[in-house]
Amino acid sequence: MTFPIEAIVFLFLLATALAVTHLRDLFAAAMVFGVFSLLSAGLFTLMDAVDVAFTEAAVGAGISTVLILSTLALTDPREHQQPVRFAPVAVVLLVGAALVYGTLDMPYYGDPTAPIHKHVAPEYIEGAMTDFGIPNIVTNVLASYRGYDTLGETTVVLTATVGVMLLLGGLGGARHRGDAEVVEAAGDEEPTPMDRVQVARVSTTVLAPLIMLFGLYVQFHGDFGPGGGFQAGVIFASALILHGIVFGLSSLKRVVSPRFLEIGLAAGVLIYAGTGVASLFRDGTFLDYAVLDHHSAQHGRHLGILLVEAGVGITVTCAMVLIFFFFAGRRAAKSEEPGDRDRRVA
Amino acid sequence: MTLHLPAIAILLPLLSAPICVAVRHALVTRLLTVAVGWGSLAVSGELLRQALSGAPIHYELGGFAPPLGIEYVIDTTTGYVLVIVSTIAAVVFSFGATTRGAALPAGREHLYYGAMLLCLAGLLGMTITGDAFNVFVFLEISSLSSYALIGLGQDRRAPVAAFSYLIMGTIGGTFFLLGIGFLYQATGTLNMADMAERLASLHRSRTVHVAFGFLTVGLSLKLAVFPLHQWLPNAYARAPAVISAFLSATATKVMYYVLVRMIFTIFGATFVFGKMGMDMALVPLSLGAMFVGSLAAIFQTDLKRLLAYSSVAQIGYMTLGLSFNSVNGLTGGLAHLFNHALMKGGLFLAVACLVYRVGSSRLDDLAGLGKCMPITSAAFVTGGLALIGVPATVGFISKWYLVLAALETGQYLFAGLILLSSLLAVAYVLRVVEVLYFKAPKSPDVREAPVSLLLPTWILIGATVVFGLRTELTAGLARSAAMQLLGAGS
Amino acid sequence: MSTFGLWHYWVVIVLMMIGLYTVIARDNLVKKVMGLNLFQVSVIMFYVSMGKVEGGTAPIIPEQASGPVVYSNPLPHVLMLTAIVVGIATTAMALSLVVRIRETYGTTEEDEIRKLDRAEHE
Amino acid sequence: MVLFIEIASWLLLVGGAGFCIVGAIGLLRMPDLYSRTHAATITDTLGAGMVLVGLALQAGPNLTALKLLMVLAFLLYTSPVSGHALVKAAYSHGIKAELDVPIDPQQVQIPERPARDAPTDSARGKEGADDVSD
């Protein structure tokens, strides 16, 4: 029985999860949460889920840690002391016991005769070469067999970004200002120490283009290896966010204005749904790419998957940069109003 | 083109939402939203007609057969719920001042309409899909957009209410995802029909029992069934009145539909009521909801919170109808779906008219408005009577079927409890009537709400009376839907 | 090895419960969001561990396939790409609500917010 | 020849792991931020570097080895920059280094910044005041 490496990774995961729960310094907790996400990405690689690992590392460890940190920059860094409550412990134990009871009739971990490996998965694996000729089966299933799911997923990204723009639009609840003003106000506030740091500037100017190039590589490499629209979008956005952090929001605004990003956000979803509607006009059902090319169904599916992944990439890039704009733009509103201190004591 | 009608039903709101986000013009996006509302009503009506005339419609997406690809399944119940959601959407979207109650930053109206369209797309997508995991995806779309819309309320506590709704909703959604994971592990497929076939032989598997448990708890959280309803009163009370009108009349209804779909299509009534004893759990919770909801509503000082607690009670009626597992019971439950949507939608729109003029929905600010705003107050009273279940209103129809179902199975106690809880409803409706009509008006110069606000309100309130008299559309449809479900289920 | 083959699922369930506990028990709103993330990532781990096949490789077909190659199940991976994106979307929305709450209440502790509400309510 | 590469890669791997442990211990033991970054950079440069080179040897002369060396190049490029940014930010926020000899502020001449950065000094002055309350 070879020693399961996952055991070690699980050990670290348990340690980091407990650390996140008990650390009262929220910045440290955010960092440990980033470690947790990275470890889970490692675990997914061990479980042969390379696409999920790539996305979890890029989205889970990358973007959610950046978001949590930028929120902590606007809020209090320390959590209040709090006794252990017993009602939640009871609820958690009950739910945990129910789940463990549920696993008793499950096939063992890695058991090849499990029902899920018998029913639908074999057709996906055979179909990859016959219908598509695309080696990465996950991309086939993601974009065409269950392409409607991924359309829903892209719409989830659109919904979240619209929600963030609505909630963080104006600076401070009372003063209503359009998003242009939000970013304007943030751009010309006191220059953060970062922008006078020559080293960071030079390294960013060298690095950002390489990151963008890698993002494009991931976008088109999605058919042959782990990659695809989501990961590419996040990587591309991280290059822009890096530029925004080092050179300040106003220069990022000159590179990609919020208006342009809003249109890009909508354009991605429209490209995706548009590809589906295009197959409607050629009397295939919605999102059926085979009809897109009269000569060969396989070529049609290639084209469909390419367009769909491009749509996803555009939406995710614009979404991540917009969310960064509104969180970072909020820093201008963070100047501690005098009323804040005493209101907390009330 | 009619061959692709199911796809168009979802594409209409799904495509118009990004268009709203891209086009920054408030008026253009407003007109687009209203047009999409009425358009989806027309498409849903046509789909219901097709589903009624023949066998359920199957529409395969992506060109692959069901177990591999995803498919839409539209039977009578699906068409019925699609019509309910798009009717409310059409009327609420054409309400005169949709952005009035929201603390919208300047130049943001186009995103507000985009979020409303995304919520509609999520609800329709959840109703029409025949794939278990796809329900989760569209559940997240409708939930995320409703968190944002609720967080926009002018009340300073709106973000807090939206945050607690987000936490409870996401836990519910993740329980739902866990339930699907257990089902997928046991059956190997995600298509609902395929899953139902394979579950027939798995009634003793503990994985399936736990899967059923987590799916039900997850949906009860989203449906605000009695013990898990804490998020609903704050969410609907703090949100802009128009959003409360839209969500109270559609969101919980679609969650109820998913619960019904899961019980009768995936697991089958024999497994759910026989083996799992679902009715033993659901009946006390429903009765609890009816009494706690109504009692809490009586002591509220804010009109929107009062209506929100009454929603908790009305959801108790629906789940009670479900737990009888009889044609009459299910007919009562499904009919109440449509009736409650009309009543609560109309009442919240009436409150929106009051808030449009007075600026606050606290009861003592609304004193004496009966004289200054006669039409709106009349609308509120009519809606209140329907809530009580006065004959010749829709409320009476669904309570009639519930009592019939209770008497049919010999539970006279339940019939008595249903009537008793209606008396509680009388209490809180009369309390509002007393505030509106028998108190000196605070500010006498309040004018009546403009017609663009009153017309949609009276469309819904009028419907509560019209459908109270001619019941073949609501109760008749609910009955044929119940027969189809139970016929398929047993 | 009767139930020895199930320990992967049990460890993942323990991680889920740590996340759920953090969401329910902690008052700090940002800590709640972290707990929610822990809970969702653990559910993703549960799905992925379902898909693993003994001796299987990543579901990518190599060019020179030497003999029959055993692949892990690709379907859970597709579902989990969706779940990760739903997780990040919920986190972004929750954190923007936390920022709004912080600006109106001056605090991100739930018990203080309730105190301020009650104080303002009387 | 193969045996030699085998030994070399294992030596590198074990050495890299050793340096990571050294870095971790240093991170825990060092008194203040500045000395801790010294310890942390050991893990980045030597620790990860040796492990990557060891793996590249293991993988043999093919594309994977090249990719591993590119990762090493990326690491050697970015970790000093992030270390520098971290320390620069800490210094401008006025975090003081813990020195054995207590310096009295008059003696030490903190190098005057060019006039352009006047606001930072005032900022640091204010920050300094906050230091005590932190």
mmCIF file of N, CA, C and O in Angstrom, chain A residues 6 10 20-21 23 26 33 36 48 52 55 71 76 79-80 82 84-85 89 92 103 106 108-110 116-117 121 129 135 137 141 153 157 160 167 224 330 336 343-344, chain C residues 2 5-6 8 10-11 17-18 21-22 25-28 31 37-38 46 49-50 52-54 56 59 61 72-73 77 81-82 85 100 102-104 106 109 112 116:
data_model
loop_
_atom_site.group_PDB
_atom_site.id
_atom_site.type_symbol
_atom_site.label_atom_id
_atom_site.label_comp_id
_atom_site.label_asym_id
_atom_site.label_seq_id
_atom_site.Cartn_x
_atom_site.Cartn_y
_atom_site.Cartn_z
ATOM 1 N N GLU A 6 -1.490 12.344 -0.138
ATOM 2 C CA GLU A 6 -2.571 13.289 0.259
ATOM 3 C C GLU A 6 -2.647 13.448 1.773
ATOM 4 O O GLU A 6 -3.034 14.509 2.283
ATOM 5 N N PHE A 10 -3.397 16.811 3.537
ATOM 6 C CA PHE A 10 -4.596 16.991 4.392
ATOM 7 C C PHE A 10 -4.194 17.511 5.762
ATOM 8 O O PHE A 10 -4.863 18.378 6.345
ATOM 9 N N VAL A 20 -6.830 29.635 10.518
ATOM 10 C CA VAL A 20 -7.696 30.730 10.036
ATOM 11 C C VAL A 20 -8.796 30.989 11.052
ATOM 12 O O VAL A 20 -9.141 32.127 11.349
ATOM 13 N N THR A 21 -9.343 29.940 11.640
ATOM 14 C CA THR A 21 -10.457 30.133 12.586
ATOM 15 C C THR A 21 -9.988 30.877 13.828
ATOM 16 O O THR A 21 -10.661 31.770 14.317
ATOM 17 N N LEU A 23 -7.021 32.636 14.466
ATOM 18 C CA LEU A 23 -6.159 33.831 14.435
ATOM 19 C C LEU A 23 -7.028 35.081 14.604
ATOM 20 O O LEU A 23 -7.999 35.253 13.855
ATOM 21 N N LEU A 26 -6.564 39.703 11.628
ATOM 22 C CA LEU A 26 -7.213 39.319 10.366
ATOM 23 C C LEU A 26 -6.246 39.316 9.197
ATOM 24 O O LEU A 26 -6.395 38.532 8.262
ATOM 25 N N PHE A 33 -5.206 31.998 4.957
ATOM 26 C CA PHE A 33 -6.265 31.527 4.041
ATOM 27 C C PHE A 33 -5.683 31.348 2.636
ATOM 28 O O PHE A 33 -6.006 30.368 1.924
ATOM 29 N N PHE A 36 -4.045 28.161 2.602
ATOM 30 C CA PHE A 36 -5.042 27.078 2.516
ATOM 31 C C PHE A 36 -5.451 26.846 1.065
ATOM 32 O O PHE A 36 -5.454 25.704 0.569
ATOM 33 N N ASP A 48 -5.375 14.408 -9.723
ATOM 34 C CA ASP A 48 -5.489 14.467 -11.179
ATOM 35 C C ASP A 48 -6.467 15.525 -11.662
ATOM 36 O O ASP A 48 -6.934 15.447 -12.804
ATOM 37 N N VAL A 52 -8.813 22.123 -12.293
ATOM 38 C CA VAL A 52 -9.378 22.705 -11.064
ATOM 39 C C VAL A 52 -8.248 23.298 -10.218
ATOM 40 O O VAL A 52 -8.366 24.389 -9.652
ATOM 41 N N THR A 55 -7.246 26.654 -11.660
ATOM 42 C CA THR A 55 -8.227 27.713 -11.368
ATOM 43 C C THR A 55 -8.206 28.066 -9.893
ATOM 44 O O THR A 55 -8.224 29.239 -9.522
ATOM 45 N N THR A 71 -10.251 44.588 1.505
ATOM 46 C CA THR A 71 -11.344 44.915 2.437
ATOM 47 C C THR A 71 -10.779 45.222 3.819
ATOM 48 O O THR A 71 -11.212 46.161 4.481
ATOM 49 N N ASP A 76 -11.315 47.211 10.224
ATOM 50 C CA ASP A 76 -10.405 47.080 11.381
ATOM 51 C C ASP A 76 -9.588 45.793 11.220
ATOM 52 O O ASP A 76 -10.138 44.764 10.868
ATOM 53 N N GLU A 79 -9.791 41.221 15.250
ATOM 54 C CA GLU A 79 -11.119 40.691 15.587
ATOM 55 C C GLU A 79 -11.285 40.770 17.092
ATOM 56 O O GLU A 79 -10.302 40.690 17.828
ATOM 57 N N HIS A 80 -12.526 40.936 17.531
ATOM 58 C CA HIS A 80 -12.729 41.059 18.995
ATOM 59 C C HIS A 80 -12.603 39.698 19.646
ATOM 60 O O HIS A 80 -12.853 38.666 19.014
ATOM 61 N N GLN A 82 -13.658 36.582 21.693
ATOM 62 C CA GLN A 82 -15.008 36.004 21.640
ATOM 63 C C GLN A 82 -14.982 34.622 22.276
ATOM 64 O O GLN A 82 -14.142 33.801 21.916
ATOM 65 N N VAL A 84 -16.027 30.692 23.114
ATOM 66 C CA VAL A 84 -16.517 29.635 22.214
ATOM 67 C C VAL A 84 -18.002 29.458 22.512
ATOM 68 O O VAL A 84 -18.395 29.226 23.639
ATOM 69 N N ARG A 85 -18.828 29.565 21.467
ATOM 70 C CA ARG A 85 -20.271 29.361 21.688
ATOM 71 C C ARG A 85 -20.579 27.895 21.446
ATOM 72 O O ARG A 85 -19.972 27.271 20.571
ATOM 73 N N VAL A 89 -21.343 24.798 17.798
ATOM 74 C CA VAL A 89 -20.608 23.520 17.851
ATOM 75 C C VAL A 89 -21.598 22.372 17.695
ATOM 76 O O VAL A 89 -21.369 21.425 16.928
ATOM 77 N N VAL A 92 -22.753 22.105 14.112
ATOM 78 C CA VAL A 92 -21.674 21.616 13.242
ATOM 79 C C VAL A 92 -21.481 20.116 13.438
ATOM 80 O O VAL A 92 -21.353 19.359 12.477
ATOM 81 N N THR A 103 -21.574 8.964 3.975
ATOM 82 C CA THR A 103 -20.468 8.424 3.159
ATOM 83 C C THR A 103 -20.339 6.909 3.330
ATOM 84 O O THR A 103 -19.607 6.252 2.590
ATOM 85 N N MET A 106 -20.914 4.904 0.300
ATOM 86 C CA MET A 106 -20.260 5.389 -0.925
ATOM 87 C C MET A 106 -19.174 4.401 -1.360
ATOM 88 O O MET A 106 -18.607 3.698 -0.510
ATOM 89 N N TYR A 108 -15.408 3.271 -2.355
ATOM 90 C CA TYR A 108 -14.181 3.758 -1.722
ATOM 91 C C TYR A 108 -13.505 4.788 -2.608
ATOM 92 O O TYR A 108 -13.785 4.893 -3.806
ATOM 93 N N TYR A 109 -12.598 5.534 -1.958
ATOM 94 C CA TYR A 109 -11.860 6.581 -2.687
ATOM 95 C C TYR A 109 -11.051 5.927 -3.816
ATOM 96 O O TYR A 109 -10.331 4.956 -3.582
ATOM 97 N N GLY A 110 -11.229 6.370 -5.056
ATOM 98 C CA GLY A 110 -10.417 5.845 -6.141
ATOM 99 C C GLY A 110 -10.915 4.515 -6.676
ATOM 100 O O GLY A 110 -10.266 3.882 -7.497
ATOM 101 N N ILE A 116 -20.213 6.503 -10.844
ATOM 102 C CA ILE A 116 -19.965 7.717 -11.645
ATOM 103 C C ILE A 116 -18.942 7.411 -12.747
ATOM 104 O O ILE A 116 -18.926 8.081 -13.768
ATOM 105 N N HIS A 117 -18.113 6.399 -12.583
ATOM 106 C CA HIS A 117 -17.150 6.124 -13.656
ATOM 107 C C HIS A 117 -17.756 5.223 -14.727
ATOM 108 O O HIS A 117 -17.151 4.988 -15.763
ATOM 109 N N ALA A 121 -19.244 9.202 -17.732
ATOM 110 C CA ALA A 121 -17.843 9.576 -17.974
ATOM 111 C C ALA A 121 -17.239 8.844 -19.179
ATOM 112 O O ALA A 121 -16.556 9.472 -19.997
ATOM 113 N N MET A 129 -12.006 12.259 -28.593
ATOM 114 C CA MET A 129 -11.234 12.175 -29.831
ATOM 115 C C MET A 129 -12.172 12.109 -31.040
ATOM 116 O O MET A 129 -11.942 12.753 -32.065
ATOM 117 N N PRO A 135 -7.577 17.211 -27.088
ATOM 118 C CA PRO A 135 -7.064 16.307 -26.037
ATOM 119 C C PRO A 135 -7.648 16.592 -24.657
ATOM 120 O O PRO A 135 -7.939 15.667 -23.909
ATOM 121 N N ILE A 137 -10.111 16.738 -22.202
ATOM 122 C CA ILE A 137 -11.521 16.327 -22.121
ATOM 123 C C ILE A 137 -12.312 17.345 -21.299
ATOM 124 O O ILE A 137 -13.466 17.658 -21.593
ATOM 125 N N VAL A 141 -15.927 19.000 -22.271
ATOM 126 C CA VAL A 141 -17.178 18.892 -21.488
ATOM 127 C C VAL A 141 -17.613 20.286 -21.044
ATOM 128 O O VAL A 141 -18.776 20.669 -21.151
ATOM 129 N N GLU A 153 -22.260 30.161 -15.638
ATOM 130 C CA GLU A 153 -21.109 30.548 -14.826
ATOM 131 C C GLU A 153 -20.617 31.939 -15.208
ATOM 132 O O GLU A 153 -20.369 32.785 -14.336
ATOM 133 N N VAL A 157 -20.401 35.587 -13.029
ATOM 134 C CA VAL A 157 -19.327 36.593 -12.940
ATOM 135 C C VAL A 157 -19.909 37.977 -13.252
ATOM 136 O O VAL A 157 -19.663 38.956 -12.529
ATOM 137 N N ALA A 160 -22.016 39.183 -10.253
ATOM 138 C CA ALA A 160 -21.228 39.621 -9.092
ATOM 139 C C ALA A 160 -20.634 41.004 -9.357
ATOM 140 O O ALA A 160 -20.667 41.884 -8.493
ATOM 141 N N LEU A 167 -23.135 48.307 -5.323
ATOM 142 C CA LEU A 167 -22.986 48.531 -3.876
ATOM 143 C C LEU A 167 -21.865 49.522 -3.583
ATOM 144 O O LEU A 167 -21.992 50.383 -2.727
ATOM 145 N N PHE A 224 -5.289 21.885 -25.134
ATOM 146 C CA PHE A 224 -4.278 20.802 -25.122
ATOM 147 C C PHE A 224 -3.807 20.489 -23.714
ATOM 148 O O PHE A 224 -3.241 19.468 -23.446
ATOM 149 N N ARG A 330 -12.250 52.679 -3.323
ATOM 150 C CA ARG A 330 -12.921 52.966 -2.045
ATOM 151 C C ARG A 330 -11.935 53.518 -1.024
ATOM 152 O O ARG A 330 -12.307 54.099 -0.031
ATOM 153 N N GLU A 336 -10.776 58.392 7.794
ATOM 154 C CA GLU A 336 -11.598 58.127 8.987
ATOM 155 C C GLU A 336 -12.416 59.376 9.324
ATOM 156 O O GLU A 336 -11.888 60.353 9.814
ATOM 157 N N ARG A 343 -18.918 56.670 17.281
ATOM 158 C CA ARG A 343 -20.118 55.835 17.012
ATOM 159 C C ARG A 343 -19.846 54.403 17.448
ATOM 160 O O ARG A 343 -20.729 53.695 17.911
ATOM 161 N N ARG A 344 -18.585 54.011 17.355
ATOM 162 C CA ARG A 344 -18.328 52.597 17.704
ATOM 163 C C ARG A 344 -18.496 52.405 19.192
ATOM 164 O O ARG A 344 -18.826 51.336 19.651
ATOM 165 N N SER C 2 -12.081 -2.380 5.577
ATOM 166 C CA SER C 2 -13.525 -2.196 5.407
ATOM 167 C C SER C 2 -13.822 -0.759 5.036
ATOM 168 O O SER C 2 -14.051 -0.408 3.889
ATOM 169 N N GLY C 5 -11.095 2.868 3.087
ATOM 170 C CA GLY C 5 -11.022 3.608 1.838
ATOM 171 C C GLY C 5 -11.785 4.908 1.875
ATOM 172 O O GLY C 5 -11.741 5.694 0.944
ATOM 173 N N LEU C 6 -12.499 5.213 2.976
ATOM 174 C CA LEU C 6 -13.351 6.409 2.986
ATOM 175 C C LEU C 6 -12.717 7.559 3.736
ATOM 176 O O LEU C 6 -13.294 8.623 3.873
ATOM 177 N N HIS C 8 -10.570 9.681 3.117
ATOM 178 C CA HIS C 8 -10.415 10.974 2.406
ATOM 179 C C HIS C 8 -11.668 11.831 2.619
ATOM 180 O O HIS C 8 -11.587 13.012 2.927
ATOM 181 N N TRP C 10 -13.835 11.702 4.991
ATOM 182 C CA TRP C 10 -14.029 12.147 6.380
ATOM 183 C C TRP C 10 -13.176 13.375 6.683
ATOM 184 O O TRP C 10 -13.623 14.309 7.330
ATOM 185 N N VAL C 11 -11.927 13.369 6.170
ATOM 186 C CA VAL C 11 -11.066 14.548 6.427
ATOM 187 C C VAL C 11 -11.689 15.779 5.749
ATOM 188 O O VAL C 11 -11.774 16.861 6.348
ATOM 189 N N MET C 17 -16.662 21.240 8.225
ATOM 190 C CA MET C 17 -17.266 21.634 9.504
ATOM 191 C C MET C 17 -16.473 22.778 10.139
ATOM 192 O O MET C 17 -17.055 23.664 10.776
ATOM 193 N N ILE C 18 -15.142 22.802 9.930
ATOM 194 C CA ILE C 18 -14.370 23.946 10.450
ATOM 195 C C ILE C 18 -14.864 25.224 9.780
ATOM 196 O O ILE C 18 -15.135 26.244 10.426
ATOM 197 N N TYR C 21 -18.340 26.113 11.079
ATOM 198 C CA TYR C 21 -18.260 26.659 12.443
ATOM 199 C C TYR C 21 -17.838 28.126 12.379
ATOM 200 O O TYR C 21 -18.437 28.992 13.024
ATOM 201 N N THR C 22 -16.816 28.415 11.572
ATOM 202 C CA THR C 22 -16.341 29.811 11.495
ATOM 203 C C THR C 22 -17.465 30.725 11.030
ATOM 204 O O THR C 22 -17.622 31.827 11.546
ATOM 205 N N ALA C 25 -20.196 30.775 14.102
ATOM 206 C CA ALA C 25 -19.850 31.207 15.468
ATOM 207 C C ALA C 25 -19.198 32.582 15.492
ATOM 208 O O ALA C 25 -19.417 33.350 16.412
ATOM 209 N N ARG C 26 -18.442 32.928 14.453
ATOM 210 C CA ARG C 26 -17.636 34.160 14.563
ATOM 211 C C ARG C 26 -18.514 35.393 14.347
ATOM 212 O O ARG C 26 -19.391 35.388 13.484
ATOM 213 N N ASP C 27 -18.256 36.461 15.072
ATOM 214 C CA ASP C 27 -19.023 37.701 14.910
ATOM 215 C C ASP C 27 -18.427 38.586 13.828
ATOM 216 O O ASP C 27 -19.135 39.335 13.174
ATOM 217 N N ASN C 28 -17.082 38.502 13.654
ATOM 218 C CA ASN C 28 -16.462 39.445 12.715
ATOM 219 C C ASN C 28 -16.893 39.084 11.294
ATOM 220 O O ASN C 28 -16.785 37.946 10.860
ATOM 221 N N LYS C 31 -14.218 37.601 8.959
ATOM 222 C CA LYS C 31 -13.897 36.209 9.350
ATOM 223 C C LYS C 31 -15.011 35.284 8.857
ATOM 224 O O LYS C 31 -14.759 34.160 8.428
ATOM 225 N N ASN C 37 -15.664 30.801 2.590
ATOM 226 C CA ASN C 37 -14.736 30.323 1.560
ATOM 227 C C ASN C 37 -14.189 28.956 1.915
ATOM 228 O O ASN C 37 -14.116 28.058 1.069
ATOM 229 N N LEU C 38 -13.830 28.783 3.212
ATOM 230 C CA LEU C 38 -13.310 27.467 3.640
ATOM 231 C C LEU C 38 -14.347 26.390 3.344
ATOM 232 O O LEU C 38 -14.031 25.330 2.779
ATOM 233 N N PHE C 46 -14.470 17.744 -1.889
ATOM 234 C CA PHE C 46 -15.300 16.523 -1.812
ATOM 235 C C PHE C 46 -15.610 16.021 -3.219
ATOM 236 O O PHE C 46 -15.426 14.836 -3.539
ATOM 237 N N SER C 49 -12.467 14.615 -4.940
ATOM 238 C CA SER C 49 -12.005 13.306 -4.440
ATOM 239 C C SER C 49 -12.945 12.198 -4.905
ATOM 240 O O SER C 49 -12.555 11.028 -4.974
ATOM 241 N N MET C 50 -14.197 12.559 -5.265
ATOM 242 C CA MET C 50 -15.099 11.543 -5.843
ATOM 243 C C MET C 50 -14.562 11.088 -7.198
ATOM 244 O O MET C 50 -14.630 9.922 -7.548
ATOM 245 N N LYS C 52 -11.595 10.883 -8.471
ATOM 246 C CA LYS C 52 -10.269 10.255 -8.615
ATOM 247 C C LYS C 52 -10.442 8.749 -8.877
ATOM 248 O O LYS C 52 -11.232 8.088 -8.201
ATOM 249 N N VAL C 53 -9.704 8.238 -9.870
ATOM 250 C CA VAL C 53 -9.729 6.785 -10.144
ATOM 251 C C VAL C 53 -8.339 6.236 -9.806
ATOM 252 O O VAL C 53 -7.323 6.851 -10.136
ATOM 253 N N GLU C 54 -8.311 5.084 -9.117
ATOM 254 C CA GLU C 54 -7.038 4.481 -8.718
ATOM 255 C C GLU C 54 -6.146 4.293 -9.941
ATOM 256 O O GLU C 54 -6.580 3.699 -10.948
ATOM 257 N N GLY C 56 -5.351 6.336 -12.152
ATOM 258 C CA GLY C 56 -5.758 7.124 -13.332
ATOM 259 C C GLY C 56 -4.905 8.377 -13.452
ATOM 260 O O GLY C 56 -4.303 8.835 -12.465
ATOM 261 N N PRO C 59 -7.350 13.924 -16.998
ATOM 262 C CA PRO C 59 -8.161 13.621 -18.192
ATOM 263 C C PRO C 59 -7.696 14.388 -19.429
ATOM 264 O O PRO C 59 -8.458 15.135 -20.025
ATOM 265 N N ILE C 61 -5.751 13.604 -23.109
ATOM 266 C CA ILE C 61 -5.309 12.465 -23.932
ATOM 267 C C ILE C 61 -3.908 12.751 -24.478
ATOM 268 O O ILE C 61 -3.721 13.748 -25.180
ATOM 269 N N SER C 72 -8.866 9.822 -14.817
ATOM 270 C CA SER C 72 -9.805 10.158 -13.740
ATOM 271 C C SER C 72 -11.042 10.781 -14.383
ATOM 272 O O SER C 72 -11.018 11.247 -15.513
ATOM 273 N N ASN C 73 -12.155 10.803 -13.617
ATOM 274 C CA ASN C 73 -13.451 11.226 -14.147
ATOM 275 C C ASN C 73 -13.431 12.743 -14.421
ATOM 276 O O ASN C 73 -13.208 13.523 -13.506
ATOM 277 N N HIS C 77 -14.592 17.594 -12.341
ATOM 278 C CA HIS C 77 -13.688 18.747 -12.554
ATOM 279 C C HIS C 77 -14.447 19.890 -13.215
ATOM 280 O O HIS C 77 -14.286 21.060 -12.836
ATOM 281 N N LEU C 81 -15.149 23.671 -11.612
ATOM 282 C CA LEU C 81 -14.725 24.968 -12.180
ATOM 283 C C LEU C 81 -15.842 25.977 -11.970
ATOM 284 O O LEU C 81 -15.611 27.138 -11.606
ATOM 285 N N THR C 82 -17.086 25.498 -12.130
ATOM 286 C CA THR C 82 -18.233 26.404 -11.895
ATOM 287 C C THR C 82 -18.312 26.791 -10.422
ATOM 288 O O THR C 82 -18.492 27.962 -10.078
ATOM 289 N N VAL C 85 -15.871 29.497 -9.339
ATOM 290 C CA VAL C 85 -16.242 30.847 -9.801
ATOM 291 C C VAL C 85 -17.416 31.367 -8.976
ATOM 292 O O VAL C 85 -17.449 32.536 -8.579
ATOM 293 N N ARG C 100 -19.597 48.404 2.823
ATOM 294 C CA ARG C 100 -20.729 49.349 3.009
ATOM 295 C C ARG C 100 -21.134 49.394 4.481
ATOM 296 O O ARG C 100 -21.362 50.473 5.054
ATOM 297 N N ARG C 102 -19.274 48.714 7.060
ATOM 298 C CA ARG C 102 -18.213 49.380 7.842
ATOM 299 C C ARG C 102 -18.382 50.896 7.760
ATOM 300 O O ARG C 102 -18.219 51.612 8.747
ATOM 301 N N GLU C 103 -18.790 51.391 6.583
ATOM 302 C CA GLU C 103 -18.855 52.864 6.428
ATOM 303 C C GLU C 103 -20.074 53.436 7.128
ATOM 304 O O GLU C 103 -20.032 54.561 7.618
ATOM 305 N N THR C 104 -21.168 52.663 7.210
ATOM 306 C CA THR C 104 -22.339 53.251 7.901
ATOM 307 C C THR C 104 -22.254 53.001 9.407
ATOM 308 O O THR C 104 -22.706 53.827 10.195
ATOM 309 N N GLY C 106 -19.266 51.939 11.151
ATOM 310 C CA GLY C 106 -17.974 52.164 11.798
ATOM 311 C C GLY C 106 -17.398 50.914 12.411
ATOM 312 O O GLY C 106 -16.342 50.946 13.032
ATOM 313 N N GLU C 109 -18.128 44.242 13.551
ATOM 314 C CA GLU C 109 -18.459 43.174 14.506
ATOM 315 C C GLU C 109 -19.982 43.101 14.612
ATOM 316 O O GLU C 109 -20.640 44.110 14.870
ATOM 317 N N GLU C 112 -21.662 44.461 17.845
ATOM 318 C CA GLU C 112 -21.693 45.934 17.954
ATOM 319 C C GLU C 112 -22.765 46.502 17.024
ATOM 320 O O GLU C 112 -23.464 47.453 17.360
ATOM 321 N N LEU C 116 -25.745 48.947 18.053
ATOM 322 C CA LEU C 116 -26.022 50.268 17.441
ATOM 323 C C LEU C 116 -27.462 50.308 16.933
ATOM 324 O O LEU C 116 -28.177 51.292 17.093
#
